[in-house]
Amino acid sequence: MNIDILRRLENLIRPGVIFEIDHDKALCIVDFQGIKTCPLPWLTLRAGTDSTWDAPTKGEQCIVFAASGELTNGFVLVGLYSNDSPAPSNNPNIKMRKFSDGAVIQYDAENHHLQAILPVDGTATITAPGGITLNGDTTINGNVLTNGSVAMTGNNTVGGSQLVQGSSHSSGHFSTEADVTAGDISLKHHLTANVKSGSDISGEPVP
């Protein structure tokens, strides 16, 4: 077997590590223990009308597949665990994505639990002009700011104090077991002076 055929066979499938990434052109250079390829495209999940972007990182283990054994025609498959980048979990029931800043998105199929954990200064934005629907009980551990109207069709229980900085109107019955005050006037403890018995009316005349 001649040397050229041996070279082509050796280059059909070759493991290596990512050496350099050109993010603008979506190309990377692979290092085969000192032998470096020309810039090659890496394999992504979709690259048509639907597309994904998930660039490799320097030092990530990969495999180069080269048609006819010519590395210039190769493409790169990334995603091999290594000692420097071990598997983030050993649980077969968990599907996980761990990011370089510590953020984690995972689903536990055994416990039916979806979880997203962001770093301390992490933020999240959901833009849905058509609306967002949440089905199920919801717990919010933190402050809530609403820049718009709020409509509730169910009951509302407030465990703490409530401040209303605008007008308030109720079309239904209002009751309280505590006192009601208007300024310094107490509904329970307000006394009206100069009240006469009979048909006299206390306070201002009624129109």
mmCIF file of C-alpha atoms in Angstrom, residues 3-207:
data_model
loop_
_atom_site.group_PDB
_atom_site.id
_atom_site.type_symbol
_atom_site.label_atom_id
_atom_site.label_comp_id
_atom_site.label_asym_id
_atom_site.label_seq_id
_atom_site.Cartn_x
_atom_site.Cartn_y
_atom_site.Cartn_z
ATOM 1 C CA ILE A 3 2.187 6.228 1.310
ATOM 2 C CA ASP A 4 -0.572 8.447 -0.099
ATOM 3 C CA ILE A 5 -3.261 5.813 0.557
ATOM 4 C CA LEU A 6 -1.956 5.278 4.090
ATOM 5 C CA ARG A 7 -2.065 9.039 4.699
ATOM 6 C CA ARG A 8 -5.630 9.263 3.444
ATOM 7 C CA LEU A 9 -6.756 6.331 5.590
ATOM 8 C CA GLU A 10 -5.142 7.887 8.655
ATOM 9 C CA ASN A 11 -6.856 11.203 7.995
ATOM 10 C CA LEU A 12 -10.367 9.817 7.466
ATOM 11 C CA ILE A 13 -11.139 9.983 11.210
ATOM 12 C CA ARG A 14 -8.713 11.746 13.538
ATOM 13 C CA PRO A 15 -9.138 12.793 17.189
ATOM 14 C CA GLY A 16 -7.674 16.099 18.293
ATOM 15 C CA VAL A 17 -8.321 19.234 20.333
ATOM 16 C CA ILE A 18 -9.623 22.654 19.332
ATOM 17 C CA PHE A 19 -6.658 24.981 18.942
ATOM 18 C CA GLU A 20 -8.211 28.187 17.617
ATOM 19 C CA ILE A 21 -11.702 29.466 16.775
ATOM 20 C CA ASP A 22 -12.766 32.057 14.203
ATOM 21 C CA HIS A 23 -16.212 33.007 15.484
ATOM 22 C CA ASP A 24 -16.942 35.415 12.637
ATOM 23 C CA LYS A 25 -16.498 32.684 9.996
ATOM 24 C CA ALA A 26 -17.618 29.776 12.204
ATOM 25 C CA LEU A 27 -14.351 27.909 11.580
ATOM 26 C CA CYS A 28 -11.832 26.286 13.890
ATOM 27 C CA ILE A 29 -8.302 24.893 13.757
ATOM 28 C CA VAL A 30 -7.682 21.447 15.257
ATOM 29 C CA ASP A 31 -4.406 20.304 16.791
ATOM 30 C CA PHE A 32 -3.307 16.673 16.296
ATOM 31 C CA GLN A 33 -0.457 16.581 18.826
ATOM 32 C CA GLY A 34 1.458 19.333 17.078
ATOM 33 C CA ILE A 35 -0.035 18.955 13.591
ATOM 34 C CA LYS A 36 -2.604 21.663 12.944
ATOM 35 C CA THR A 37 -5.348 21.675 10.345
ATOM 36 C CA CYS A 38 -6.483 24.529 8.177
ATOM 37 C CA PRO A 39 -9.661 26.304 9.398
ATOM 38 C CA LEU A 40 -12.522 23.791 9.312
ATOM 39 C CA PRO A 41 -16.274 24.063 9.956
ATOM 40 C CA TRP A 42 -17.668 22.392 13.044
ATOM 41 C CA LEU A 43 -20.814 20.308 13.126
ATOM 42 C CA THR A 44 -23.930 22.014 14.527
ATOM 43 C CA LEU A 45 -27.442 20.684 15.100
ATOM 44 C CA ARG A 46 -29.192 22.771 12.448
ATOM 45 C CA ALA A 47 -27.923 25.077 9.726
ATOM 46 C CA GLY A 48 -30.886 25.719 7.427
ATOM 47 C CA THR A 49 -33.965 27.900 7.835
ATOM 48 C CA ASP A 50 -33.723 26.779 11.454
ATOM 49 C CA SER A 51 -30.223 27.292 12.830
ATOM 50 C CA THR A 52 -28.283 26.854 16.060
ATOM 51 C CA TRP A 53 -25.118 28.480 17.393
ATOM 52 C CA ASP A 54 -22.899 26.728 19.910
ATOM 53 C CA ALA A 55 -19.239 27.451 19.253
ATOM 54 C CA PRO A 56 -16.544 25.068 20.513
ATOM 55 C CA THR A 57 -14.001 26.189 23.099
ATOM 56 C CA LYS A 58 -10.222 26.097 22.985
ATOM 57 C CA GLY A 59 -8.860 22.824 24.314
ATOM 58 C CA GLU A 60 -12.125 20.907 23.763
ATOM 59 C CA GLN A 61 -11.639 17.357 22.499
ATOM 60 C CA CYS A 62 -13.018 16.700 19.030
ATOM 61 C CA ILE A 63 -12.921 14.389 16.016
ATOM 62 C CA VAL A 64 -12.185 15.455 12.448
ATOM 63 C CA PHE A 65 -13.943 13.572 9.648
ATOM 64 C CA ALA A 66 -12.263 14.126 6.292
ATOM 65 C CA ALA A 67 -13.824 13.027 3.013
ATOM 66 C CA SER A 68 -11.319 10.986 0.905
ATOM 67 C CA GLY A 69 -8.790 11.454 3.697
ATOM 68 C CA GLU A 70 -8.121 15.074 2.747
ATOM 69 C CA LEU A 71 -8.089 17.248 5.865
ATOM 70 C CA THR A 72 -8.889 20.335 3.810
ATOM 71 C CA ASN A 73 -12.307 18.740 3.190
ATOM 72 C CA GLY A 74 -12.829 17.910 6.849
ATOM 73 C CA PHE A 75 -15.445 18.950 9.389
ATOM 74 C CA VAL A 76 -15.209 18.869 13.168
ATOM 75 C CA LEU A 77 -17.390 16.987 15.621
ATOM 76 C CA VAL A 78 -17.054 18.349 19.150
ATOM 77 C CA GLY A 79 -18.429 17.118 22.467
ATOM 78 C CA LEU A 80 -16.006 14.547 23.912
ATOM 79 C CA TYR A 81 -15.493 14.526 27.670
ATOM 80 C CA SER A 82 -11.928 14.735 28.972
ATOM 81 C CA ASN A 83 -10.021 14.968 32.235
ATOM 82 C CA ASP A 84 -10.030 18.752 31.912
ATOM 83 C CA SER A 85 -13.743 18.846 31.005
ATOM 84 C CA PRO A 86 -15.482 15.911 32.705
ATOM 85 C CA ALA A 87 -19.189 15.063 32.493
ATOM 86 C CA PRO A 88 -21.246 17.509 34.617
ATOM 87 C CA SER A 89 -23.482 14.701 35.940
ATOM 88 C CA ASN A 90 -23.610 10.911 36.262
ATOM 89 C CA ASN A 91 -27.405 10.714 36.631
ATOM 90 C CA PRO A 92 -29.040 8.974 33.637
ATOM 91 C CA ASN A 93 -32.367 10.693 34.378
ATOM 92 C CA ILE A 94 -30.996 14.217 34.049
ATOM 93 C CA LYS A 95 -30.649 16.208 30.830
ATOM 94 C CA MET A 96 -28.352 19.117 31.575
ATOM 95 C CA ARG A 97 -26.616 22.096 30.029
ATOM 96 C CA LYS A 98 -23.878 23.696 32.130
ATOM 97 C CA PHE A 99 -22.343 27.014 31.059
ATOM 98 C CA SER A 100 -18.895 28.455 31.685
ATOM 99 C CA ASP A 101 -20.205 31.104 34.137
ATOM 100 C CA GLY A 102 -21.836 28.458 36.337
ATOM 101 C CA ALA A 103 -25.377 28.703 34.944
ATOM 102 C CA VAL A 104 -27.219 25.382 34.689
ATOM 103 C CA ILE A 105 -30.388 24.361 32.850
ATOM 104 C CA GLN A 106 -31.548 20.833 33.530
ATOM 105 C CA TYR A 107 -34.559 18.523 33.489
ATOM 106 C CA ASP A 108 -34.915 15.603 35.880
ATOM 107 C CA ALA A 109 -37.110 13.026 34.134
ATOM 108 C CA GLU A 110 -37.383 10.885 37.290
ATOM 109 C CA ASN A 111 -38.713 13.699 39.477
ATOM 110 C CA HIS A 112 -40.361 15.630 36.615
ATOM 111 C CA HIS A 113 -38.523 18.807 37.592
ATOM 112 C CA LEU A 114 -37.259 21.542 35.270
ATOM 113 C CA GLN A 115 -34.639 23.837 36.806
ATOM 114 C CA ALA A 116 -32.673 26.869 35.650
ATOM 115 C CA ILE A 117 -29.942 28.268 37.900
ATOM 116 C CA LEU A 118 -28.190 31.529 37.018
ATOM 117 C CA PRO A 119 -25.130 33.092 38.679
ATOM 118 C CA VAL A 120 -25.567 35.806 41.318
ATOM 119 C CA ASP A 121 -25.820 38.672 38.797
ATOM 120 C CA GLY A 122 -27.720 36.643 36.191
ATOM 121 C CA THR A 123 -30.866 37.970 34.546
ATOM 122 C CA ALA A 124 -33.563 36.456 32.329
ATOM 123 C CA THR A 125 -35.836 38.033 29.729
ATOM 124 C CA ILE A 126 -38.879 36.491 28.033
ATOM 125 C CA THR A 127 -40.448 38.520 25.216
ATOM 126 C CA ALA A 128 -43.846 37.242 24.111
ATOM 127 C CA PRO A 129 -46.009 39.921 22.426
ATOM 128 C CA GLY A 130 -48.900 37.451 22.271
ATOM 129 C CA GLY A 131 -48.895 36.854 26.019
ATOM 130 C CA ILE A 132 -47.600 34.348 28.571
ATOM 131 C CA THR A 133 -49.719 31.696 30.276
ATOM 132 C CA LEU A 134 -48.739 29.954 33.513
ATOM 133 C CA ASN A 135 -50.805 26.915 34.464
ATOM 134 C CA GLY A 136 -50.392 25.821 38.064
ATOM 135 C CA ASP A 137 -49.567 27.284 41.446
ATOM 136 C CA THR A 138 -46.791 29.888 41.334
ATOM 137 C CA THR A 139 -44.408 30.951 44.093
ATOM 138 C CA ILE A 140 -42.318 34.112 43.759
ATOM 139 C CA ASN A 141 -39.541 34.628 46.300
ATOM 140 C CA GLY A 142 -38.706 38.258 45.687
ATOM 141 C CA ASN A 143 -40.114 41.635 44.753
ATOM 142 C CA VAL A 144 -42.496 42.039 41.804
ATOM 143 C CA LEU A 145 -42.816 45.158 39.625
ATOM 144 C CA THR A 146 -45.697 45.333 37.145
ATOM 145 C CA ASN A 147 -45.662 48.113 34.540
ATOM 146 C CA GLY A 148 -49.279 47.713 33.548
ATOM 147 C CA SER A 149 -52.750 46.826 34.764
ATOM 148 C CA VAL A 150 -53.471 43.719 36.829
ATOM 149 C CA ALA A 151 -56.822 41.900 36.670
ATOM 150 C CA MET A 152 -57.699 39.106 39.118
ATOM 151 C CA THR A 153 -60.748 36.888 38.826
ATOM 152 C CA GLY A 154 -60.059 35.015 42.056
ATOM 153 C CA ASN A 155 -59.576 35.987 45.669
ATOM 154 C CA ASN A 156 -56.629 38.059 46.849
ATOM 155 C CA THR A 157 -54.984 37.479 50.232
ATOM 156 C CA VAL A 158 -52.407 39.972 51.487
ATOM 157 C CA GLY A 159 -50.323 38.773 54.430
ATOM 158 C CA GLY A 160 -48.467 42.041 54.915
ATOM 159 C CA SER A 161 -49.202 45.741 54.662
ATOM 160 C CA GLN A 162 -50.600 47.239 51.474
ATOM 161 C CA LEU A 163 -49.898 50.739 50.137
ATOM 162 C CA VAL A 164 -52.164 52.277 47.489
ATOM 163 C CA GLN A 165 -50.762 55.522 46.067
ATOM 164 C CA GLY A 166 -53.709 56.165 43.754
ATOM 165 C CA SER A 167 -57.485 56.076 44.141
ATOM 166 C CA SER A 168 -59.240 52.952 45.347
ATOM 167 C CA HIS A 169 -62.781 51.866 44.506
ATOM 168 C CA SER A 170 -64.830 48.842 45.488
ATOM 169 C CA SER A 171 -68.142 47.843 43.943
ATOM 170 C CA GLY A 172 -68.674 45.179 46.569
ATOM 171 C CA HIS A 173 -69.010 44.996 50.338
ATOM 172 C CA PHE A 174 -66.051 46.165 52.428
ATOM 173 C CA SER A 175 -65.525 45.001 55.984
ATOM 174 C CA THR A 176 -62.724 44.993 58.522
ATOM 175 C CA GLU A 177 -62.233 43.683 62.030
ATOM 176 C CA ALA A 178 -59.816 46.531 62.766
ATOM 177 C CA ASP A 179 -60.307 50.284 62.842
ATOM 178 C CA VAL A 180 -60.611 52.563 59.802
ATOM 179 C CA THR A 181 -59.073 56.042 59.927
ATOM 180 C CA ALA A 182 -59.349 59.047 57.646
ATOM 181 C CA GLY A 183 -56.568 61.468 58.505
ATOM 182 C CA ASP A 184 -56.682 61.650 62.293
ATOM 183 C CA ILE A 185 -60.309 60.564 62.540
ATOM 184 C CA SER A 186 -61.008 57.037 63.775
ATOM 185 C CA LEU A 187 -64.186 55.265 62.724
ATOM 186 C CA LYS A 188 -64.301 53.293 65.952
ATOM 187 C CA HIS A 189 -63.214 55.944 68.431
ATOM 188 C CA HIS A 190 -64.399 59.201 66.842
ATOM 189 C CA LEU A 191 -66.774 61.143 69.073
ATOM 190 C CA THR A 192 -69.058 63.901 67.734
ATOM 191 C CA ALA A 193 -69.671 66.867 70.021
ATOM 192 C CA ASN A 194 -72.951 68.800 70.444
ATOM 193 C CA VAL A 195 -75.163 65.890 69.388
ATOM 194 C CA LYS A 196 -78.809 66.304 70.364
ATOM 195 C CA SER A 197 -81.361 63.623 70.738
ATOM 196 C CA GLY A 198 -84.299 63.272 68.422
ATOM 197 C CA SER A 199 -84.212 64.069 64.715
ATOM 198 C CA ASP A 200 -81.120 66.343 64.724
ATOM 199 C CA ILE A 201 -78.209 65.401 62.473
ATOM 200 C CA SER A 202 -74.577 65.534 63.644
ATOM 201 C CA GLY A 203 -71.814 66.935 61.456
ATOM 202 C CA GLU A 204 -72.310 69.019 58.313
ATOM 203 C CA PRO A 205 -75.810 69.458 56.898
ATOM 204 C CA VAL A 206 -76.834 66.801 54.395
ATOM 205 C CA PRO A 207 -77.827 68.373 51.012
#
